[in-house]
CSV table of C-alpha atoms in Angstrom, one decimal:
chain,number,residue,atom,x,y,z
A,1,MET,CA,-87.0,18.4,27.0
A,2,ARG,CA,-84.6,20.8,28.6
A,3,ASP,CA,-84.1,24.2,26.9
A,4,HIS,CA,-80.5,24.4,25.7
A,5,ASP,CA,-78.5,27.6,25.0
A,6,PHE,CA,-75.7,27.3,22.4
A,7,SER,CA,-74.1,30.7,22.2
A,8,ALA,CA,-70.3,30.5,21.9
A,9,ARG,CA,-69.7,32.8,24.8
A,10,GLU,CA,-71.9,30.8,27.2
A,11,ARG,CA,-70.4,27.5,26.1
A,12,HIS,CA,-67.1,28.7,27.7
A,13,THR,CA,-68.7,29.9,30.9
A,14,ARG,CA,-71.4,27.3,31.7
A,15,GLY,CA,-70.3,24.7,34.2
A,16,LYS,CA,-71.4,21.8,32.1
A,17,ARG,CA,-70.6,21.2,28.4
A,18,ARG,CA,-73.4,20.6,26.0
A,19,PHE,CA,-71.8,17.2,25.0
A,20,ASP,CA,-71.1,16.2,28.6
A,21,ASP,CA,-72.3,12.6,28.1
A,22,ASP,CA,-71.3,11.5,31.5
A,23,GLU,CA,-74.4,9.7,32.7
A,24,PRO,CA,-76.4,11.1,29.9
A,25,GLN,CA,-80.0,11.9,30.8
A,26,PHE,CA,-81.0,9.8,27.8
A,27,LEU,CA,-79.4,6.7,29.3
A,28,LYS,CA,-80.7,7.2,32.8
A,29,ARG,CA,-84.4,6.7,32.0
A,30,GLY,CA,-86.3,3.6,30.9
A,31,ARG,CA,-84.2,0.4,30.7
A,32,ALA,CA,-81.0,2.0,29.4
A,33,ARG,CA,-78.8,1.0,32.4
A,34,GLY,CA,-78.7,-2.7,31.4
A,35,PRO,CA,-80.1,-5.4,29.1
A,36,VAL,CA,-83.8,-5.5,28.5
A,37,PRO,CA,-85.3,-8.1,30.8
A,38,ALA,CA,-87.4,-10.9,29.4
A,39,ASP,CA,-91.1,-10.0,29.2
A,40,PRO,CA,-93.8,-12.2,27.9
A,41,SER,CA,-95.5,-9.2,26.3
A,42,ASP,CA,-92.3,-8.7,24.2
A,43,GLU,CA,-92.9,-12.0,22.4
A,44,PRO,CA,-93.8,-11.5,18.8
A,45,ASP,CA,-97.2,-12.4,17.5
A,46,PRO,CA,-96.9,-15.8,15.9
A,47,ASP,CA,-99.0,-14.8,12.9
A,48,THR,CA,-97.6,-11.3,12.1
A,49,GLY,CA,-94.4,-11.1,14.0
A,50,ALA,CA,-95.5,-7.8,15.6
A,51,VAL,CA,-94.6,-6.8,19.2
A,52,TRP,CA,-96.1,-4.1,21.4
A,53,SER,CA,-94.8,-0.7,20.6
A,54,SER,CA,-91.8,0.3,22.7
A,55,TRP,CA,-92.9,4.0,22.8
A,56,ASP,CA,-93.9,3.8,26.5
A,57,ASP,CA,-90.5,2.4,27.5
A,58,ALA,CA,-88.3,4.9,25.7
A,59,VAL,CA,-87.0,8.5,25.8
A,60,HIS,CA,-89.1,10.5,23.4
A,61,GLY,CA,-88.1,13.1,20.8
A,62,PRO,CA,-88.8,16.8,21.1
A,63,GLN,CA,-92.4,18.1,21.2
A,64,PRO,CA,-94.6,18.8,19.5
A,65,HIS,CA,-94.5,15.3,18.0
A,66,PRO,CA,-95.1,15.3,14.3
A,67,ALA,CA,-98.7,14.5,13.3
A,68,TRP,CA,-97.6,11.4,11.3
A,69,LEU,CA,-96.1,9.8,14.4
A,70,VAL,CA,-98.1,7.0,16.1
A,71,THR,CA,-97.7,7.3,19.9
A,72,ASP,CA,-100.7,5.1,20.9
A,73,LEU,CA,-99.8,2.6,23.6
A,74,ALA,CA,-102.0,0.1,21.8
A,75,ALA,CA,-99.8,0.2,18.7
A,76,LYS,CA,-97.6,-2.7,17.6
A,77,ASP,CA,-94.2,-2.7,15.8
A,78,THR,CA,-93.6,-5.1,12.9
A,79,GLU,CA,-90.2,-5.6,11.4
A,80,LEU,CA,-90.1,-5.1,7.6
A,81,GLY,CA,-86.5,-5.8,6.8
A,82,VAL,CA,-83.0,-4.3,6.9
A,83,LEU,CA,-82.3,-0.9,5.2
A,84,LYS,CA,-78.6,-0.6,5.8
A,85,THR,CA,-75.7,-2.4,7.5
A,86,GLY,CA,-72.7,-0.5,8.7
A,87,LYS,CA,-69.6,-0.8,10.9
A,88,GLU,CA,-71.3,0.6,14.0
A,89,ALA,CA,-75.0,0.0,13.5
A,90,ASP,CA,-77.6,-1.6,11.3
A,91,VAL,CA,-80.8,0.2,10.2
A,92,HIS,CA,-84.0,-1.7,10.1
A,93,LEU,CA,-87.4,-0.7,8.7
A,94,VAL,CA,-90.3,-1.0,11.2
A,95,ARG,CA,-94.0,-0.3,10.8
A,96,ARG,CA,-95.8,1.0,13.9
A,97,ALA,CA,-99.6,0.5,13.6
A,98,VAL,CA,-102.7,0.5,15.8
A,99,PRO,CA,-104.5,-2.8,15.1
A,100,ASP,CA,-107.9,-2.6,13.5
A,101,SER,CA,-107.4,1.0,12.5
A,102,ASP,CA,-105.8,3.1,9.7
A,103,ARG,CA,-103.2,4.7,12.1
A,104,SER,CA,-99.7,3.6,11.1
A,105,CYS,CA,-96.2,5.0,10.3
A,106,VAL,CA,-93.0,3.6,9.0
A,107,LEU,CA,-89.8,4.2,11.1
A,108,ALA,CA,-86.1,3.6,10.7
A,109,ALA,CA,-84.7,1.7,13.7
A,110,LYS,CA,-80.9,2.3,14.0
A,111,ARG,CA,-79.5,-0.4,16.2
A,112,TYR,CA,-76.0,0.0,17.5
A,113,ARG,CA,-74.1,-3.3,17.5
A,114,ASP,CA,-72.9,-5.1,20.5
A,115,PRO,CA,-69.7,-3.2,21.5
A,116,ARG,CA,-67.7,-6.4,21.2
A,117,HIS,CA,-68.3,-6.4,17.5
A,118,ARG,CA,-67.9,-2.7,16.8
A,119,LEU,CA,-64.8,-0.8,15.6
A,120,PHE,CA,-63.4,1.9,17.8
A,121,HIS,CA,-60.5,3.1,15.8
A,122,ARG,CA,-61.8,6.7,15.5
A,123,ASP,CA,-63.4,7.1,19.0
A,124,ALA,CA,-60.6,9.0,20.7
A,125,GLY,CA,-60.8,12.1,18.5
A,126,TYR,CA,-64.5,12.4,18.5
A,127,LEU,CA,-64.8,11.8,22.3
A,128,GLU,CA,-62.5,14.7,23.1
A,129,GLY,CA,-64.6,17.3,24.8
A,130,ARG,CA,-67.1,14.7,26.1
A,131,ARG,CA,-66.1,14.1,29.7
A,132,VAL,CA,-67.4,11.8,32.3
A,133,ARG,CA,-67.4,12.6,36.0
A,134,ARG,CA,-66.1,9.3,37.4
A,135,SER,CA,-62.4,8.8,36.8
A,136,ARG,CA,-63.0,5.0,36.8
A,137,GLU,CA,-65.4,5.3,33.9
A,138,MET,CA,-63.0,7.6,32.0
A,139,ARG,CA,-60.1,5.2,32.5
A,140,ALA,CA,-62.3,2.3,31.3
A,141,MET,CA,-63.2,4.3,28.1
A,142,THR,CA,-59.6,5.2,27.5
A,143,GLY,CA,-58.4,1.7,28.1
A,144,ARG,CA,-61.2,0.2,25.9
A,145,THR,CA,-62.1,-2.3,28.5
A,146,ALA,CA,-65.3,-4.2,28.0
A,147,PHE,CA,-67.1,-1.8,30.4
A,148,GLY,CA,-65.5,1.1,28.6
A,149,ARG,CA,-66.6,-0.1,25.2
A,150,GLN,CA,-70.2,-0.4,26.6
A,151,MET,CA,-69.9,3.2,27.9
A,152,ILE,CA,-68.8,4.4,24.5
A,153,ALA,CA,-71.6,2.5,22.7
A,154,GLY,CA,-74.1,4.2,25.0
A,155,GLN,CA,-72.5,7.6,24.3
A,156,TRP,CA,-72.8,7.1,20.5
A,157,ALA,CA,-76.5,6.4,20.7
A,158,ALA,CA,-77.2,9.2,23.3
A,159,ALA,CA,-75.1,11.7,21.4
A,160,GLU,CA,-76.9,11.1,18.1
A,161,PHE,CA,-80.3,11.3,19.8
A,162,ALA,CA,-79.3,14.5,21.6
A,163,ALA,CA,-77.8,16.1,18.5
A,164,LEU,CA,-80.9,15.3,16.3
A,165,ALA,CA,-83.2,16.6,19.0
A,166,ARG,CA,-81.3,19.8,19.4
A,167,LEU,CA,-81.0,20.4,15.7
A,168,TRP,CA,-84.7,19.8,15.4
A,169,GLU,CA,-85.3,22.5,18.1
A,170,ILE,CA,-82.9,25.3,17.1
A,171,GLY,CA,-84.7,26.5,14.0
A,172,GLU,CA,-85.9,29.8,15.4
A,173,ARG,CA,-82.5,30.8,16.8
A,174,TYR,CA,-80.0,29.5,14.3
A,175,GLY,CA,-82.0,28.6,11.1
A,176,THR,CA,-83.3,25.3,9.9
A,177,VAL,CA,-81.2,22.3,9.1
A,178,ALA,CA,-82.9,19.2,7.7
A,179,VAL,CA,-82.4,16.1,9.8
A,180,PRO,CA,-84.6,13.0,10.5
A,181,TYR,CA,-87.0,13.5,13.4
A,182,PRO,CA,-85.6,11.5,16.4
A,183,VAL,CA,-88.6,9.5,17.5
A,184,GLN,CA,-87.2,7.7,20.5
A,185,LEU,CA,-84.2,6.2,22.2
A,186,ARG,CA,-84.3,2.9,24.0
A,187,ASP,CA,-81.0,1.3,25.2
A,188,THR,CA,-78.9,1.6,22.0
A,189,GLU,CA,-81.7,1.5,19.6
A,190,LEU,CA,-82.6,4.8,18.0
A,191,MET,CA,-86.0,5.2,16.2
A,192,LEU,CA,-86.0,7.8,13.5
A,193,GLU,CA,-88.2,9.3,10.9
A,194,PHE,CA,-88.1,7.2,7.7
A,195,LEU,CA,-87.2,9.2,4.7
A,196,GLY,CA,-88.5,7.5,1.6
A,197,ASP,CA,-91.6,5.9,0.2
A,198,PRO,CA,-93.5,4.3,3.2
A,199,ASP,CA,-95.6,2.2,0.8
A,200,THR,CA,-92.6,0.4,-0.9
A,201,GLY,CA,-90.0,0.8,1.8
A,202,GLN,CA,-87.7,2.4,-0.7
A,203,ALA,CA,-85.4,4.8,1.2
A,204,ALA,CA,-84.4,8.2,-0.2
A,205,PRO,CA,-81.2,8.0,-2.2
A,206,ARG,CA,-77.9,9.1,-0.8
A,207,LEU,CA,-76.2,12.1,-2.5
A,208,ALA,CA,-73.4,9.7,-3.6
A,209,GLU,CA,-75.9,7.7,-5.7
A,210,LEU,CA,-77.0,10.7,-7.7
A,211,ARG,CA,-75.5,12.6,-10.6
A,212,PRO,CA,-76.9,16.1,-10.3
A,213,ALA,CA,-75.7,18.7,-12.7
A,214,GLY,CA,-76.3,22.4,-13.6
A,215,ALA,CA,-78.9,24.2,-11.5
A,216,GLU,CA,-79.8,21.1,-9.5
A,217,LEU,CA,-76.1,20.6,-8.5
A,218,ARG,CA,-75.8,24.3,-7.5
A,219,GLY,CA,-79.1,24.1,-5.5
A,220,LEU,CA,-77.9,21.1,-3.5
A,221,TRP,CA,-74.6,22.9,-2.8
A,222,GLU,CA,-76.4,25.9,-1.5
A,223,GLN,CA,-78.6,23.8,0.7
A,224,LEU,CA,-75.5,22.1,2.1
A,225,VAL,CA,-73.7,25.4,2.8
A,226,GLU,CA,-76.7,26.7,4.7
A,227,ALA,CA,-76.9,23.5,6.7
A,228,LEU,CA,-73.2,23.7,7.6
A,229,MET,CA,-73.7,27.4,8.6
A,230,VAL,CA,-76.6,26.4,10.9
A,231,LEU,CA,-74.5,23.6,12.5
A,232,ALA,CA,-71.5,26.0,13.0
A,233,ARG,CA,-73.7,28.7,14.6
A,234,ALA,CA,-74.9,26.1,17.1
A,235,GLY,CA,-71.2,25.1,17.7
A,236,TYR,CA,-71.2,21.8,15.8
A,237,ALA,CA,-69.4,20.0,13.0
A,238,HIS,CA,-70.9,16.8,11.6
A,239,GLY,CA,-67.6,15.1,12.1
A,240,ASP,CA,-67.9,12.5,9.4
A,241,LEU,CA,-69.6,14.3,6.5
A,242,SER,CA,-69.6,12.8,3.1
A,243,PRO,CA,-72.0,12.3,0.1
A,244,TYR,CA,-72.9,9.0,1.9
A,245,ASN,CA,-74.2,10.8,4.9
A,246,LEU,CA,-76.5,13.0,3.0
A,247,LEU,CA,-79.9,12.0,1.6
A,248,VAL,CA,-81.9,13.8,-1.1
A,249,HIS,CA,-85.6,13.5,-0.2
A,250,ALA,CA,-88.2,15.4,-2.3
A,251,GLY,CA,-85.5,17.8,-3.5
A,252,ARG,CA,-84.3,18.5,0.1
A,253,LEU,CA,-80.8,17.7,1.3
A,254,VAL,CA,-81.0,15.9,4.7
A,255,LEU,CA,-78.1,15.2,7.1
A,256,ILE,CA,-77.9,11.8,8.6
A,257,ASP,CA,-75.6,9.6,10.7
A,258,LEU,CA,-74.6,12.0,13.5
A,259,PRO,CA,-73.4,9.9,16.4
A,260,GLN,CA,-69.9,11.5,16.1
A,261,VAL,CA,-71.2,15.1,16.0
A,262,VAL,CA,-68.4,17.3,17.3
A,263,ASP,CA,-68.6,20.3,19.7
A,264,VAL,CA,-66.1,22.5,17.9
A,265,VAL,CA,-65.6,24.7,21.0
A,266,ALA,CA,-65.0,21.9,23.6
A,267,ASN,CA,-63.1,19.7,21.2
A,268,PRO,CA,-59.5,20.8,20.7
A,269,GLN,CA,-59.7,19.4,17.1
A,270,GLY,CA,-62.9,21.2,16.4
A,271,ARG,CA,-61.6,23.3,13.5
A,272,ASP,CA,-59.9,20.3,12.0
A,273,PHE,CA,-63.2,18.4,11.9
A,274,LEU,CA,-64.9,21.5,10.3
A,275,ALA,CA,-62.1,21.5,7.6
A,276,ARG,CA,-62.4,17.8,7.0
A,277,ASP,CA,-66.2,17.9,6.5
A,278,VAL,CA,-65.8,20.8,4.0
A,279,ARG,CA,-62.9,19.2,2.1
A,280,VAL,CA,-64.8,16.0,1.5
A,281,VAL,CA,-68.0,17.5,0.2
A,282,SER,CA,-66.3,20.3,-1.7
A,283,THR,CA,-64.2,17.7,-3.6
A,284,TRP,CA,-67.4,15.7,-4.5
A,285,PHE,CA,-69.2,18.8,-5.8
A,286,ALA,CA,-66.2,20.1,-7.7
A,287,ALA,CA,-65.7,16.8,-9.4
A,288,ARG,CA,-69.3,17.0,-10.7
A,289,GLY,CA,-68.9,20.5,-12.2
A,290,LEU,CA,-69.6,23.0,-9.5
A,291,PRO,CA,-67.4,26.1,-10.1
A,292,ALA,CA,-64.2,26.1,-8.1
A,293,SER,CA,-65.0,29.6,-6.9
A,294,LEU,CA,-68.0,28.2,-5.1
A,295,ALA,CA,-66.5,25.0,-3.7
A,296,GLU,CA,-63.4,26.5,-2.3
A,297,PRO,CA,-62.6,24.6,0.9
A,298,ALA,CA,-60.4,27.1,2.8
A,299,ALA,CA,-62.8,30.0,2.4
A,300,LEU,CA,-65.8,28.0,3.5
A,301,THR,CA,-63.9,26.5,6.5
A,302,GLY,CA,-62.9,30.0,7.6
A,303,LEU,CA,-66.5,31.2,7.3
A,304,LEU,CA,-67.8,28.3,9.3
A,305,ALA,CA,-65.1,28.8,12.0
A,306,ARG,CA,-66.2,32.5,12.4
A,307,GLU,CA,-69.8,31.4,12.7
A,308,ALA,CA,-68.8,29.0,15.4
A,309,GLY,CA,-66.9,31.7,17.3
A,310,LEU,CA,-63.5,30.1,16.7
A,311,ARG,CA,-60.5,32.3,16.3
């Protein structure tokens, strides 16, 4: 995967924005330009329901691939059920295993819905700063034509895959932020690391489902602030941060749901997105007893803006 540079100064001088999703490289490979054609090999096994792994037909996550990930072309994918339904995508549980071996892993398959059935009421603000070269495509997206909605749906999947891959790779330069490993992108299906118990299929709880207090509450807040600092240094805001977009897995706070991730330099509303993210999570932590001196939104927003190089 291409090496990206995220310094604030260079974001202003480079010819191509980091979130220039016009003809994203993630959508130009494999089968991303159109519907997946029928293939007899894609038919599920009548006994197990398994299909051949789509690894060979997808864009892969950053290397080195985690040791737990099964990349064998002989592997098969078996649907285990639905983890979550949402306005824009549904998340399914998939087991990828090599037949007649002990090699297997459980993945979360995030499948963006057909654009005819998705809601686009928030797209305009998030898509500012993401430009497309062809004026016809830009007009279609702005006018929300059928073609334009398909373009936007593709941008959401590609943007989330790109953001997760970049956040996975920037640790040495900006610090570590916990996100699921992006396994692969194929059309508008995003395969991710499953965070939870692979034996039971029980997903890690969302922060909103927990009632932390005392030292645990403060520890989670400190993890969150550090994650937001790393995002800001890389020039990002989550864009839709809330206790529902944060998992707690083995004591670690993990950011999820990043299709709307915002380039705070390229997007004219960048600082507003930073402030919104901070306000929502600060309110939640303060309501559960975190001292107001720690969860002060204006101060944290100002700190994040400085880290991002915003005036």
